[in-house]
Short mmCIF file of C-alpha atoms in Angstrom, two decimals:
data_model
loop_
_atom_site.label_atom_id
_atom_site.label_comp_id
_atom_site.label_asym_id
_atom_site.label_seq_id
_atom_site.Cartn_x
_atom_site.Cartn_y
_atom_site.Cartn_z
CA MET A 16 -21.76 23.45 36.42
CA GLY A 17 -25.20 22.02 37.27
CA ASP A 18 -27.75 23.41 39.75
CA ILE A 19 -26.60 25.66 42.53
CA SER A 20 -28.33 26.52 45.78
CA LEU A 21 -27.88 30.24 46.43
CA GLY A 22 -29.58 30.28 49.78
CA ILE A 23 -32.47 32.30 48.38
CA SER A 24 -36.14 31.74 48.96
CA CYS A 25 -39.11 31.82 46.63
CA PRO A 26 -40.91 35.24 47.15
CA SER A 27 -44.20 33.43 46.65
CA CYS A 28 -44.06 30.45 49.03
CA GLY A 29 -40.74 30.80 50.82
CA GLY A 30 -39.31 27.46 49.51
CA ALA A 31 -35.52 27.16 48.82
CA LEU A 32 -34.71 27.85 45.12
CA LYS A 33 -32.30 25.88 43.06
CA VAL A 34 -30.77 27.78 40.23
CA GLU A 35 -28.88 26.59 37.23
CA GLU A 36 -25.61 28.52 36.87
CA GLY A 37 -26.12 31.67 34.76
CA ALA A 38 -29.98 31.25 34.62
CA LYS A 39 -32.06 34.45 34.86
CA SER A 40 -35.38 32.71 35.40
CA VAL A 41 -36.29 29.81 37.56
CA SER A 42 -39.37 27.88 38.42
CA CYS A 43 -40.00 27.17 42.14
CA ASN A 44 -40.00 23.52 42.83
CA TYR A 45 -42.75 23.84 45.40
CA CYS A 46 -45.30 26.36 43.97
CA ASN A 47 -44.30 26.58 40.35
CA ALA A 48 -43.97 30.41 40.66
CA LEU A 49 -41.91 31.77 37.93
CA ILE A 50 -38.95 33.77 39.42
CA TRP A 51 -36.72 36.42 37.88
CA LEU A 52 -33.16 36.79 39.24
CA GLU A 53 -31.25 40.04 38.86
CA GLY A 54 -27.63 40.20 39.87
CA ASP A 55 -26.30 43.20 41.93
CA GLU A 56 -25.87 46.09 39.49
CA GLY A 57 -26.86 43.56 36.79
CA ILE A 58 -23.87 41.30 37.52
CA HIS A 59 -24.17 37.71 38.33
CA THR A 60 -21.62 36.32 40.76
CA ILE A 61 -20.51 32.85 41.39
CA MET A 62 -17.95 31.28 43.73
CA PHE A 63 -16.19 27.91 43.35
CA ALA A 64 -15.59 25.66 46.23
CA ASN A 65 -11.96 25.25 47.45
CA MET A 66 -11.13 21.53 46.97
CA VAL A 67 -7.56 21.73 48.26
CA ASP A 68 -6.73 21.60 51.93
CA ARG A 69 -3.41 22.94 53.50
CA ASN A 70 -1.68 19.57 53.49
CA LYS A 71 -2.48 18.91 49.87
CA ALA A 72 -1.26 22.48 49.02
CA ILE A 73 2.09 21.77 50.65
CA TRP A 74 2.43 18.43 48.96
CA LEU A 75 1.61 20.02 45.60
CA VAL A 76 4.30 22.74 46.06
CA GLN A 77 6.87 20.06 47.04
CA GLU A 78 6.09 17.99 44.00
CA TRP A 79 6.44 21.13 41.92
CA PHE A 80 9.91 21.75 43.44
CA ARG A 81 11.14 18.62 41.71
CA LYS A 82 9.81 19.34 38.28
CA GLY A 83 11.63 21.24 35.45
CA LEU A 84 15.11 22.90 35.58
CA LYS A 85 14.68 24.13 39.13
CA ALA A 86 17.54 23.90 41.78
CA ARG A 87 18.12 20.26 42.48
CA ASP A 88 18.05 20.62 46.24
CA LEU A 89 15.01 22.81 46.31
CA LYS A 90 12.81 20.01 47.80
CA THR A 91 15.05 19.73 50.81
CA ALA A 92 16.38 23.24 51.06
CA GLY A 93 13.22 25.17 50.17
CA ALA A 94 11.35 26.12 53.43
CA ILE A 95 7.74 27.11 53.22
CA THR A 96 7.28 30.26 55.26
CA GLU A 97 3.71 31.17 54.57
CA ILE A 98 0.69 29.37 53.07
CA PHE A 99 -2.92 30.56 52.85
CA PRO A 100 -6.01 30.22 50.76
CA LEU A 101 -7.76 33.25 49.20
CA TYR A 102 -10.36 33.97 46.59
CA LEU A 103 -9.52 36.03 43.50
CA PRO A 104 -12.30 37.72 41.60
CA PHE A 105 -12.22 37.30 37.78
CA TRP A 106 -14.44 38.88 35.10
CA ARG A 107 -15.79 36.25 32.75
CA LEU A 108 -17.37 37.04 29.48
CA ASN A 109 -18.93 34.38 27.28
CA ALA A 110 -19.77 35.94 23.93
CA ARG A 111 -20.81 34.81 20.53
CA ALA A 112 -18.90 36.14 17.56
CA ALA A 113 -20.84 36.16 14.28
CA GLY A 114 -19.42 37.71 11.18
CA TRP A 115 -17.34 37.39 8.13
CA VAL A 116 -13.59 38.06 7.29
CA CYS A 117 -12.69 38.37 3.72
CA GLY A 118 -9.45 38.73 1.92
CA TYR A 119 -6.72 36.70 0.32
CA ARG A 120 -3.59 34.63 0.89
CA GLU A 121 -0.46 34.98 -1.22
CA ARG A 122 1.56 32.03 -2.21
CA GLN A 123 4.88 31.78 -4.07
CA LYS A 124 4.39 30.04 -7.38
CA TYR A 125 7.17 27.83 -8.95
CA ASP A 126 7.61 26.70 -12.52
CA SER A 127 8.40 23.08 -13.61
CA GLN A 128 12.09 23.66 -12.80
CA GLY A 129 11.35 24.70 -9.29
CA ARG A 130 12.20 28.34 -9.87
CA PRO A 131 10.12 31.20 -8.48
CA ALA A 132 7.41 32.20 -10.92
CA GLY A 133 5.46 35.02 -9.25
CA VAL A 134 3.04 35.21 -6.45
CA GLU A 135 -0.38 33.58 -6.59
CA ARG A 136 -3.34 35.15 -4.79
CA GLU A 137 -5.92 32.93 -3.31
CA TYR A 138 -9.19 34.75 -2.43
CA MET A 139 -11.04 33.72 0.69
CA GLU A 140 -14.13 34.43 2.75
CA ARG A 141 -14.32 33.00 6.11
CA MET A 142 -17.36 32.81 8.39
CA VAL A 143 -16.97 33.12 12.16
CA PHE A 144 -19.90 31.84 14.17
CA ARG A 145 -18.90 30.45 17.50
CA ASP A 146 -18.78 31.23 21.20
CA PHE A 147 -15.60 32.49 23.02
CA ASP A 148 -14.79 32.66 26.63
CA TRP A 149 -12.63 35.54 27.99
CA THR A 150 -11.58 35.91 31.63
CA TYR A 151 -9.41 38.49 33.40
CA LEU A 152 -8.40 39.25 36.91
CA ALA A 153 -10.76 41.91 38.48
CA CYS A 154 -8.40 43.00 41.16
CA ASP A 155 -4.72 43.84 41.81
CA PRO A 156 -3.20 41.11 44.06
CA GLY A 157 0.38 42.02 43.11
CA ASP A 158 2.65 39.66 41.33
CA ILE A 159 1.23 36.20 42.01
CA GLY A 160 1.27 35.01 38.49
CA VAL A 161 -2.36 34.72 37.80
CA LYS A 162 -4.26 37.02 35.44
CA ARG A 163 -6.71 34.87 33.73
CA LEU A 164 -8.84 31.74 34.65
CA ARG A 165 -7.55 28.50 33.22
CA ASN A 166 -10.61 26.52 34.35
CA LEU A 167 -14.28 27.36 34.21
CA TYR A 168 -15.75 24.18 35.78
CA GLY A 169 -16.10 23.11 39.36
CA GLN A 170 -18.47 22.95 42.31
CA VAL A 171 -20.31 26.21 42.70
CA ILE A 172 -21.19 27.48 46.12
CA PRO A 173 -23.18 30.61 47.26
CA ALA A 174 -21.04 33.63 46.72
CA ASN A 175 -20.36 35.12 50.21
CA VAL A 176 -17.49 37.46 49.82
CA THR A 177 -17.80 38.78 53.32
CA GLU A 178 -16.96 35.51 54.94
CA VAL A 179 -13.92 34.35 52.88
CA PRO A 180 -10.71 36.20 52.30
CA THR A 181 -11.00 37.90 48.91
CA PHE A 182 -9.51 40.80 47.06
CA GLU A 183 -11.77 43.74 46.33
CA VAL A 184 -12.94 44.23 42.75
CA THR A 185 -11.01 47.30 41.53
CA THR A 186 -11.98 47.30 37.81
CA SER A 187 -15.33 48.67 36.59
CA LYS A 188 -17.91 46.49 34.96
CA THR A 189 -18.08 48.67 31.86
CA ASP A 190 -14.36 48.74 31.36
CA ALA A 191 -14.11 45.00 31.82
CA LEU A 192 -17.02 44.33 29.44
CA ASN A 193 -15.52 46.61 26.77
CA MET A 194 -12.08 44.89 27.22
CA GLY A 195 -13.76 41.44 26.91
CA ILE A 196 -15.62 42.45 23.81
CA GLN A 197 -12.38 43.70 22.16
CA ASN A 198 -10.51 40.55 23.12
CA VAL A 199 -13.29 38.30 21.83
CA GLN A 200 -13.34 40.35 18.58
CA GLN A 201 -9.55 39.79 18.23
CA MET A 202 -9.94 36.07 19.00
CA ALA A 203 -12.62 35.75 16.31
CA LEU A 204 -10.51 37.59 13.81
CA GLN A 205 -7.57 35.36 14.48
CA SER A 206 -9.69 32.23 14.25
CA ALA A 207 -10.66 33.20 10.65
CA ASN A 208 -6.96 32.98 9.69
CA VAL A 209 -7.03 35.34 6.68
CA GLN A 210 -3.64 36.55 5.78
CA HIS A 211 -4.59 39.88 4.01
CA ILE A 212 -7.92 41.20 5.13
CA THR A 213 -9.86 43.37 2.72
CA PHE A 214 -13.15 43.27 4.64
CA GLN A 215 -14.22 42.28 8.13
CA LYS A 216 -17.32 42.58 10.17
CA ILE A 217 -17.72 40.58 13.31
CA HIS A 218 -20.50 41.16 15.80
CA VAL A 219 -19.64 40.24 19.44
CA ILE A 220 -22.82 39.35 21.23
CA PRO A 221 -22.29 39.06 25.08
CA ARG A 222 -24.18 36.10 26.32
CA GLN A 223 -23.06 35.94 29.95
CA PHE A 224 -20.96 38.47 31.93
CA MET A 225 -20.20 37.61 35.37
CA LEU A 226 -17.86 37.80 38.36
CA VAL A 227 -16.21 34.52 39.35
CA TYR A 228 -14.65 34.15 42.75
CA TYR A 229 -11.92 31.44 42.33
CA PRO A 230 -9.94 29.78 45.12
CA VAL A 231 -6.21 29.80 45.03
CA TRP A 232 -3.55 28.97 47.67
CA LEU A 233 -0.66 31.36 47.93
CA VAL A 234 2.60 29.75 49.07
CA ARG A 235 5.71 31.67 49.98
CA TYR A 236 9.01 29.88 50.62
CA LYS A 237 12.66 30.62 51.24
CA TYR A 238 15.71 29.19 49.42
CA GLN A 239 19.21 30.41 50.28
CA GLU A 240 17.74 33.51 52.06
CA ARG A 241 15.78 34.58 49.06
CA VAL A 242 11.93 34.49 49.02
CA TYR A 243 9.94 32.91 46.23
CA PHE A 244 6.26 31.96 45.76
CA ALA A 245 3.93 29.47 44.16
CA THR A 246 0.14 29.81 43.40
CA ILE A 247 -2.03 26.73 43.56
CA ASP A 248 -5.41 26.30 41.72
CA GLY A 249 -7.89 25.38 44.56
CA VAL A 250 -10.20 23.71 42.21
CA LEU A 251 -8.05 21.58 39.97
CA GLY A 252 -5.31 21.09 42.56
CA LYS A 253 -2.21 22.00 40.64
CA VAL A 254 0.45 24.71 40.65
CA ILE A 255 -0.59 27.41 38.20
CA ALA A 256 2.24 30.01 38.75
CA GLY A 257 5.43 30.50 40.69
CA ARG A 258 8.94 31.62 40.90
CA ALA A 259 11.76 29.15 41.75
CA PRO A 260 15.49 29.22 41.79
CA GLY A 261 17.24 27.74 38.77
CA ASP A 262 20.23 25.37 38.93
CA PRO A 263 23.80 26.61 37.97
CA LEU A 264 24.73 23.13 36.75
CA TYR A 265 21.90 23.07 34.20
CA GLN A 266 22.87 26.62 33.18
CA SER A 267 26.45 25.77 32.63
CA LEU A 268 25.70 22.50 30.77
CA ILE A 269 23.23 24.18 28.46
CA MET A 270 25.49 27.13 27.79
CA THR A 271 28.40 24.87 26.96
CA GLY A 272 26.37 22.39 24.95
CA GLY A 273 24.60 25.29 23.08
CA SER A 274 27.89 26.95 22.26
CA VAL A 275 29.52 23.79 20.80
CA GLY A 276 26.38 22.65 19.00
CA GLY A 277 25.68 26.18 17.62
CA GLY A 278 29.32 26.65 16.62
CA LEU A 279 29.54 23.30 14.82
CA ALA A 280 26.25 23.88 13.05
CA ALA A 281 27.30 27.34 11.93
CA ALA A 282 30.69 26.07 10.74
CA ALA A 283 29.08 23.26 8.80
CA GLY A 284 26.78 25.79 7.19
CA VAL A 285 29.75 27.98 6.12
CA TYR A 286 31.43 24.92 4.67
CA LEU A 287 28.26 23.78 2.73
CA ALA A 288 27.88 27.28 1.37
CA LEU A 289 31.40 27.92 0.34
CA THR A 290 31.96 24.52 -1.27
CA GLY A 291 28.70 25.04 -3.26
CA ILE A 292 27.26 21.62 -2.01
CA SER A 293 24.00 23.36 -1.02
CA ASP A 294 23.52 27.09 -0.47
CA GLU A 295 20.04 26.69 1.08
CA LEU A 296 21.22 23.96 3.47
CA GLY A 297 24.26 25.97 4.41
CA ILE A 298 22.16 29.11 5.25
CA LEU A 299 19.73 26.93 7.29
CA ALA A 300 22.59 25.44 9.25
CA ILE A 301 24.11 28.91 9.93
CA VAL A 302 20.83 30.22 11.04
CA GLY A 303 20.07 27.17 13.17
CA GLY A 304 23.49 27.39 14.80
CA VAL A 305 22.99 31.14 15.67
CA VAL A 306 19.50 30.40 17.08
CA LEU A 307 21.00 27.66 19.31
CA LEU A 308 23.70 30.00 20.53
CA ILE A 309 21.16 32.74 21.31
CA ALA A 310 18.91 30.28 23.09
CA SER A 311 21.65 28.82 25.23
CA TYR A 312 22.86 32.34 26.17
CA LEU A 313 19.39 33.46 27.06
CA PHE A 314 19.05 30.41 29.41
CA PHE A 315 22.49 31.06 30.90
CA ARG A 316 21.82 34.81 31.37
CA HIS A 317 18.35 34.58 32.88
CA GLY A 318 17.88 30.89 33.82
CA SER A 319 18.96 31.53 37.52
CA GLU A 320 15.24 31.79 38.12
CA VAL A 321 12.51 29.64 36.78
CA VAL A 322 9.14 31.30 36.41
CA GLU A 323 5.74 29.90 35.46
CA GLY A 324 2.28 31.43 34.99
CA ASP A 325 1.26 34.99 33.99
CA ILE A 326 4.58 36.49 35.05
CA GLU A 327 6.66 39.12 33.22
CA ALA A 328 10.08 37.63 33.01
CA LYS A 329 13.22 38.09 30.92
CA TYR A 330 13.43 34.29 30.50
CA LYS A 331 10.41 31.90 30.49
CA GLY A 332 11.81 28.90 28.74
CA PHE A 333 12.82 28.68 25.18
CA SER A 334 10.19 27.41 22.75
CA LEU A 335 10.26 26.42 19.06
CA LYS A 336 7.95 29.41 18.47
CA LYS A 337 10.47 31.85 19.95
CA ALA A 338 13.20 30.13 17.90
CA GLY A 339 11.10 30.66 14.88
CA GLU A 340 10.65 34.25 15.65
CA ILE A 341 14.43 34.80 15.93
CA SER A 342 15.11 32.96 12.72
CA SER A 343 12.48 34.96 10.93
CA ALA A 344 14.05 38.09 12.10
CA MET A 345 17.42 36.75 10.87
CA GLY A 346 16.45 35.87 7.39
CA GLY A 347 12.87 34.80 7.01
CA LEU A 348 13.60 31.11 7.56
CA LYS A 349 10.95 29.23 9.59
CA ILE A 350 12.10 26.58 12.03
CA MET B 22 -29.30 39.52 44.24
CA LYS B 23 -32.82 40.69 43.52
CA VAL B 24 -35.39 37.92 43.34
CA VAL B 25 -38.93 38.67 42.01
CA HIS B 26 -42.03 36.75 41.16
CA ILE B 27 -42.70 37.46 37.58
CA LYS B 28 -45.94 39.30 36.87
CA CYS B 29 -47.51 40.50 33.73
CA PRO B 30 -46.63 44.25 33.31
CA LYS B 31 -49.99 44.87 31.69
CA CYS B 32 -52.52 43.14 33.90
CA GLN B 33 -50.32 42.17 36.97
CA ASN B 34 -51.31 38.52 36.55
CA PRO B 35 -48.54 36.37 38.44
CA PHE B 36 -46.86 33.64 36.43
CA TYR B 37 -46.76 30.04 37.36
CA SER B 38 -45.07 27.45 35.17
CA LYS B 39 -42.63 24.52 35.34
CA ALA B 40 -41.08 25.64 31.99
CA THR B 41 -38.65 28.62 32.13
CA ASP B 42 -38.09 31.03 29.28
CA THR B 43 -36.76 34.56 28.66
CA VAL B 44 -40.17 35.74 27.17
CA PHE B 45 -43.34 35.58 29.18
CA LEU B 46 -46.75 35.06 27.68
CA CYS B 47 -49.68 36.12 30.00
CA GLU B 48 -52.46 33.60 29.88
CA HIS B 49 -54.84 36.25 31.27
CA CYS B 50 -54.46 39.21 28.91
CA GLY B 51 -52.31 37.70 26.15
CA ALA B 52 -49.44 40.23 26.46
CA MET B 53 -45.94 38.85 25.98
CA HIS B 54 -43.05 40.56 27.72
CA VAL B 55 -39.23 40.43 28.11
CA ARG B 56 -37.29 41.56 31.11
CA GLU B 57 -33.88 42.03 29.64
CA PRO B 58 -32.31 44.48 28.83
CA GLU B 59 -35.41 46.21 30.13
CA LEU B 60 -39.04 45.34 30.87
CA LYS B 61 -40.82 45.59 27.48
CA ILE B 62 -44.08 44.24 25.92
CA ILE B 63 -43.22 42.69 22.64
CA ASP B 64 -45.21 41.94 19.49
CA TYR B 65 -45.69 38.28 18.59
CA GLU B 66 -47.84 35.84 16.57
CA PHE B 67 -48.32 32.06 16.42
CA TRP B 68 -48.71 30.37 13.08
CA GLU B 69 -51.13 27.49 12.47
CA PHE B 70 -50.12 23.97 11.90
CA ALA B 71 -51.25 23.16 8.35
CA GLN B 72 -49.69 19.73 7.77
CA SER B 73 -49.90 16.47 9.70
CA TYR B 74 -46.57 14.64 10.05
CA GLN B 75 -44.99 12.15 12.40
CA GLY B 76 -43.35 13.41 15.47
CA GLU B 77 -44.10 15.78 18.35
CA ARG B 78 -45.53 19.21 17.71
CA TYR B 79 -43.65 22.34 18.93
CA TYR B 80 -43.76 26.12 18.32
CA MET B 81 -40.26 27.23 17.32
CA PRO B 82 -39.57 30.93 17.95
CA PHE B 83 -38.02 33.23 15.29
CA TRP B 84 -37.43 36.93 15.34
CA ARG B 85 -38.89 38.39 12.23
CA LEU B 86 -37.23 41.70 11.36
CA TYR B 87 -38.71 43.93 8.76
CA THR B 88 -35.52 45.63 7.31
CA THR B 89 -34.48 48.08 4.74
CA VAL B 90 -31.24 47.07 3.05
CA THR B 91 -29.21 49.48 0.92
CA ILE B 92 -25.97 48.23 -0.86
CA HIS B 93 -23.57 51.04 -1.60
CA HIS B 94 -20.64 49.07 -2.96
CA MET B 95 -19.65 45.52 -3.60
CA GLN B 96 -16.43 43.93 -4.82
CA VAL B 97 -16.26 40.26 -5.59
CA ALA B 98 -13.41 38.14 -6.91
CA GLY B 99 -14.13 35.52 -9.68
CA GLY B 100 -17.87 35.89 -9.97
CA ALA B 101 -20.97 38.06 -9.59
CA LEU B 102 -23.32 38.38 -6.74
CA VAL B 103 -26.84 37.40 -7.23
CA LYS B 104 -28.43 36.16 -3.99
CA LEU B 105 -29.07 39.23 -2.02
CA ALA B 106 -29.63 41.32 -5.09
CA ASN B 107 -32.42 38.85 -6.11
CA LEU B 108 -33.92 39.17 -2.69
CA LEU B 109 -34.18 42.85 -2.92
CA ALA B 110 -37.13 44.16 -5.02
CA GLY B 111 -36.30 43.91 -8.72
CA GLY B 112 -32.70 42.91 -8.26
CA GLY B 113 -31.72 46.55 -7.24
CA SER B 114 -29.35 47.78 -4.68
CA SER B 115 -31.94 48.71 -2.10
CA GLY B 116 -35.16 47.23 -0.79
CA ASN B 117 -37.21 45.95 2.08
CA ILE B 118 -36.97 42.39 3.22
CA PHE B 119 -38.15 40.25 6.17
CA ILE B 120 -35.20 38.46 7.83
CA TYR B 121 -35.96 35.57 10.00
CA VAL B 122 -33.54 34.80 12.78
CA PRO B 123 -33.94 31.58 14.89
CA ALA B 124 -34.49 32.44 18.49
CA ILE B 125 -33.28 29.04 19.75
CA GLU B 126 -29.68 27.67 19.88
CA PHE B 127 -28.70 26.06 16.68
CA SER B 128 -25.47 24.89 15.15
CA PRO B 129 -24.23 27.31 12.43
CA GLU B 130 -25.40 24.97 9.75
CA GLU B 131 -28.96 24.62 11.25
CA PHE B 132 -29.07 28.27 11.99
CA LYS B 133 -28.42 29.14 8.33
CA TYR B 134 -30.72 26.51 7.12
CA TRP B 135 -33.75 27.74 9.06
CA SER B 136 -33.03 31.40 8.54
CA ASN B 137 -32.54 30.86 4.74
CA LEU B 138 -35.69 28.72 4.54
CA LEU B 139 -38.00 31.33 6.05
CA THR B 140 -36.26 34.37 4.61
CA PHE B 141 -35.92 33.15 1.03
CA THR B 142 -39.04 30.98 0.70
CA PRO B 143 -41.41 32.23 3.41
CA PRO B 144 -44.09 29.55 3.67
CA ARG B 145 -47.79 30.50 3.41
CA ALA B 146 -49.18 30.20 6.85
CA ASN B 147 -52.13 31.45 8.70
CA VAL B 148 -51.79 33.33 11.97
CA ALA B 149 -53.42 31.15 14.77
CA LEU B 150 -56.27 32.91 16.22
CA LYS B 151 -56.22 30.46 19.13
CA VAL B 152 -53.04 29.03 20.36
CA ASP B 153 -52.98 25.26 21.11
CA LYS B 154 -51.82 25.26 24.70
CA ASN B 155 -50.98 21.58 24.60
CA VAL B 156 -48.15 22.38 22.06
CA PRO B 157 -45.08 23.41 23.96
CA LYS B 158 -43.14 26.55 23.02
CA LEU B 159 -39.41 26.21 22.64
CA ALA B 160 -37.60 28.65 24.97
CA VAL B 161 -36.24 31.87 23.49
CA LYS B 162 -32.51 31.95 23.88
CA ILE B 163 -31.66 34.68 21.42
CA GLY B 164 -32.84 38.16 22.47
CA GLU B 165 -34.14 40.95 20.25
CA ALA B 166 -30.84 42.94 20.28
CA GLU B 167 -28.93 39.88 19.53
CA ALA B 168 -31.27 39.00 16.58
CA MET B 169 -30.58 42.41 15.08
CA LYS B 170 -26.87 41.75 15.13
CA LEU B 171 -27.46 38.28 13.72
CA ALA B 172 -29.61 39.72 10.98
CA ASP B 173 -26.68 41.80 9.96
CA PHE B 174 -24.46 38.77 9.95
CA LEU B 175 -27.10 36.94 7.85
CA ILE B 176 -26.99 39.67 5.25
CA LEU B 177 -23.32 39.14 4.88
CA THR B 178 -23.87 35.36 4.83
CA TYR B 179 -26.25 35.75 1.84
CA GLU B 180 -23.65 37.85 0.05
CA ALA B 181 -20.75 35.56 0.83
CA GLU B 182 -22.14 32.57 -0.82
CA LYS B 183 -21.17 31.44 -4.26
CA PRO B 184 -20.63 32.24 -7.14
CA GLY B 185 -18.05 34.76 -6.23
CA VAL B 186 -15.66 35.41 -3.42
CA LEU B 187 -16.64 38.46 -1.44
CA GLN B 188 -13.80 40.93 -0.97
CA ASP B 189 -15.55 44.09 0.13
CA ILE B 190 -19.08 45.35 0.71
CA ARG B 191 -20.54 48.62 2.14
CA TYR B 192 -24.24 48.62 3.06
CA ASP B 193 -26.74 49.86 5.46
CA LEU B 194 -29.24 47.71 7.29
CA ARG B 195 -32.22 49.40 9.04
CA VAL B 196 -34.58 47.45 11.20
CA ASN B 197 -38.03 48.92 10.91
CA ASN B 198 -39.83 46.62 13.33
CA THR B 199 -39.52 43.25 14.92
CA LYS B 200 -41.93 40.47 15.81
CA LEU B 201 -41.56 37.10 17.53
CA ILE B 202 -43.02 34.44 15.35
CA TYR B 203 -43.85 31.01 16.73
CA PHE B 204 -43.42 28.78 13.82
CA PRO B 205 -45.10 25.30 13.90
CA VAL B 206 -42.58 22.38 13.68
CA TYR B 207 -42.61 18.69 14.15
CA TYR B 208 -39.76 17.02 16.00
CA TYR B 209 -38.92 13.62 14.57
CA GLN B 210 -35.76 11.53 14.96
CA ASN B 211 -33.69 14.35 16.42
CA ARG B 212 -34.68 16.90 13.83
CA TYR B 213 -37.28 19.57 13.38
CA TYR B 214 -39.46 19.74 10.27
CA PRO B 215 -41.67 22.63 9.20
CA GLY B 216 -45.31 22.14 10.10
CA VAL B 217 -46.76 24.36 7.39
#
C-alpha cells in the first residue's frame, strides 16, 4: 500500500512523518529521530480513499441491472430512491500459520479385472508454513450483503472517523482476534488437505491486526413497488452485493427445460439399467436427471429474487458444487 | 495514535537512525530493547566474522532458544525416527538443545535451511567483543514470542522428515532462555552465505 501520511508530526523536530502501512517504527525524514507508533488501545487503524463518485455509482448499478438472470426491464423500470457513501469498519488479521498435519488418505484398490480389492492407506505428513488474511465486519449495518473484505489494496488516507459517515465498531478487539485466529487455524488445516487426521499442531502467529475503514456506496431502488438494494465497492468500483428481482420468463423456461431434460435423463437411465447395457451409466443418468429436476425446481421456487454477496438466501444460483452435494447425498456419485 | 521518540530504557539516550527495526541497540550503554509486546531489555551477542568471502557483509539476527525437549510418545508409519532423537543427548527421549530461529523473513525452504544449519551443525564462532559498526544489521521481523512458537514448529519439522511418515507425537518443549544472536553473513548474488 506504500507510504501514508497520517498527519502526525515528529515529536523531536515537528516535521511531518510518512509511515509505511502497518509499520511500528519510523525514521524522521528531517532529523533521523527514531519514532515508535502505538495505535489506540494497541490497534492500528487505516482508511481507504473512496475512488467512486455518485455518478459512477449510479452507472455501476445500472450496468449491474443488465447482468445475470434479473428482470429484463430492470434497467428502465428500476428507480434509484437513495444513494449514499459510507465507511464500514472491518477487522483485518494477517497471521502466519506454522505447523504440521499428519494422517492418511484411503483409496479404493482394484485388481487386474477392475474389481474392488480392498482399501489402500496412503500415509502423509503435510507442512503448513504460510501467511493467511482474515477479515470480518466490525459493526452491524443490517443486511447490506457485506461481511468480509474482498480487497486489501488501495490508496490509504488518514483515518478520521469523526468526519466521514461510518458505523461504530461493535465487536471487541479480543473477540475479533480470537475469531480471526480460529479462522486462520481452520484455513491452514484445510490447506493441508489431509483426509484422515491423526495428528495436528498448527501455531497461528498474528503479524498484523488492525481496523480497516472501507468505503462502500449503498444504493436503494424500487421495482414494481418493492424496495431492493445494491452495495458498491468504493475502491474497486464494482457491485459487491445486492438484491434484485428475478424474471418470470427465465424461471418458466428453466423449470420447463429442467423437467424435460431431467425426465429424459432419468428415463434413459432406467432403460440402460433394465436392459443391462450398463448399470453404472444407468445409475449415473438417473442421478443426473434427478439433480437437474431439483436444480430447476429450486430456481423456479426461489428465483423470483436474485441475490449476490454475503446474503442469506434460499436460492443463490445453482453451482456444480451444489449439484455434487445433492448427488453425493443421493448415492455417493460425484458430478 | 501515540507517537514517541525512542529512548533507551536503561540510560535514556535518544535514538537517531535512518534504518528502522523492531529491536533497538543503544550506542551509548550497549543495552538492546524491544517495545512489543512490552518494553523489555533483551540479551544479545554478535559473532565475529572468521572468513573472508566475496559479497557484502551483514549481521543476520537469529533467536537462539535454549530448550528442554521431552518426547513422550511417537508413532511413525513405514520407518523409524532418528533425527531429533540423535539431537537429544545420547539418542534418548529427553534432553537440552539450542534451537536457532531466523529472525528475518525467509521462504519456508530458506527458513528451514538456516535453522537446520545452526541447530544441527552450530559453527564454531567467537563472540565479537567489539561490533563493527560499518556492517549493517538486518532488521528483526520475527519477535521473541513468535520465535518460541516457530521453535515448536521446527521440532515437529525435524521429526517429520524421512525416513518414516509421522503419524502421532506427544512431547513437551520448555524454553529455558532466549538470546538474539547476530550471525555474520555475506550477501552475494542474491543469497546469504555464513561468514564463519
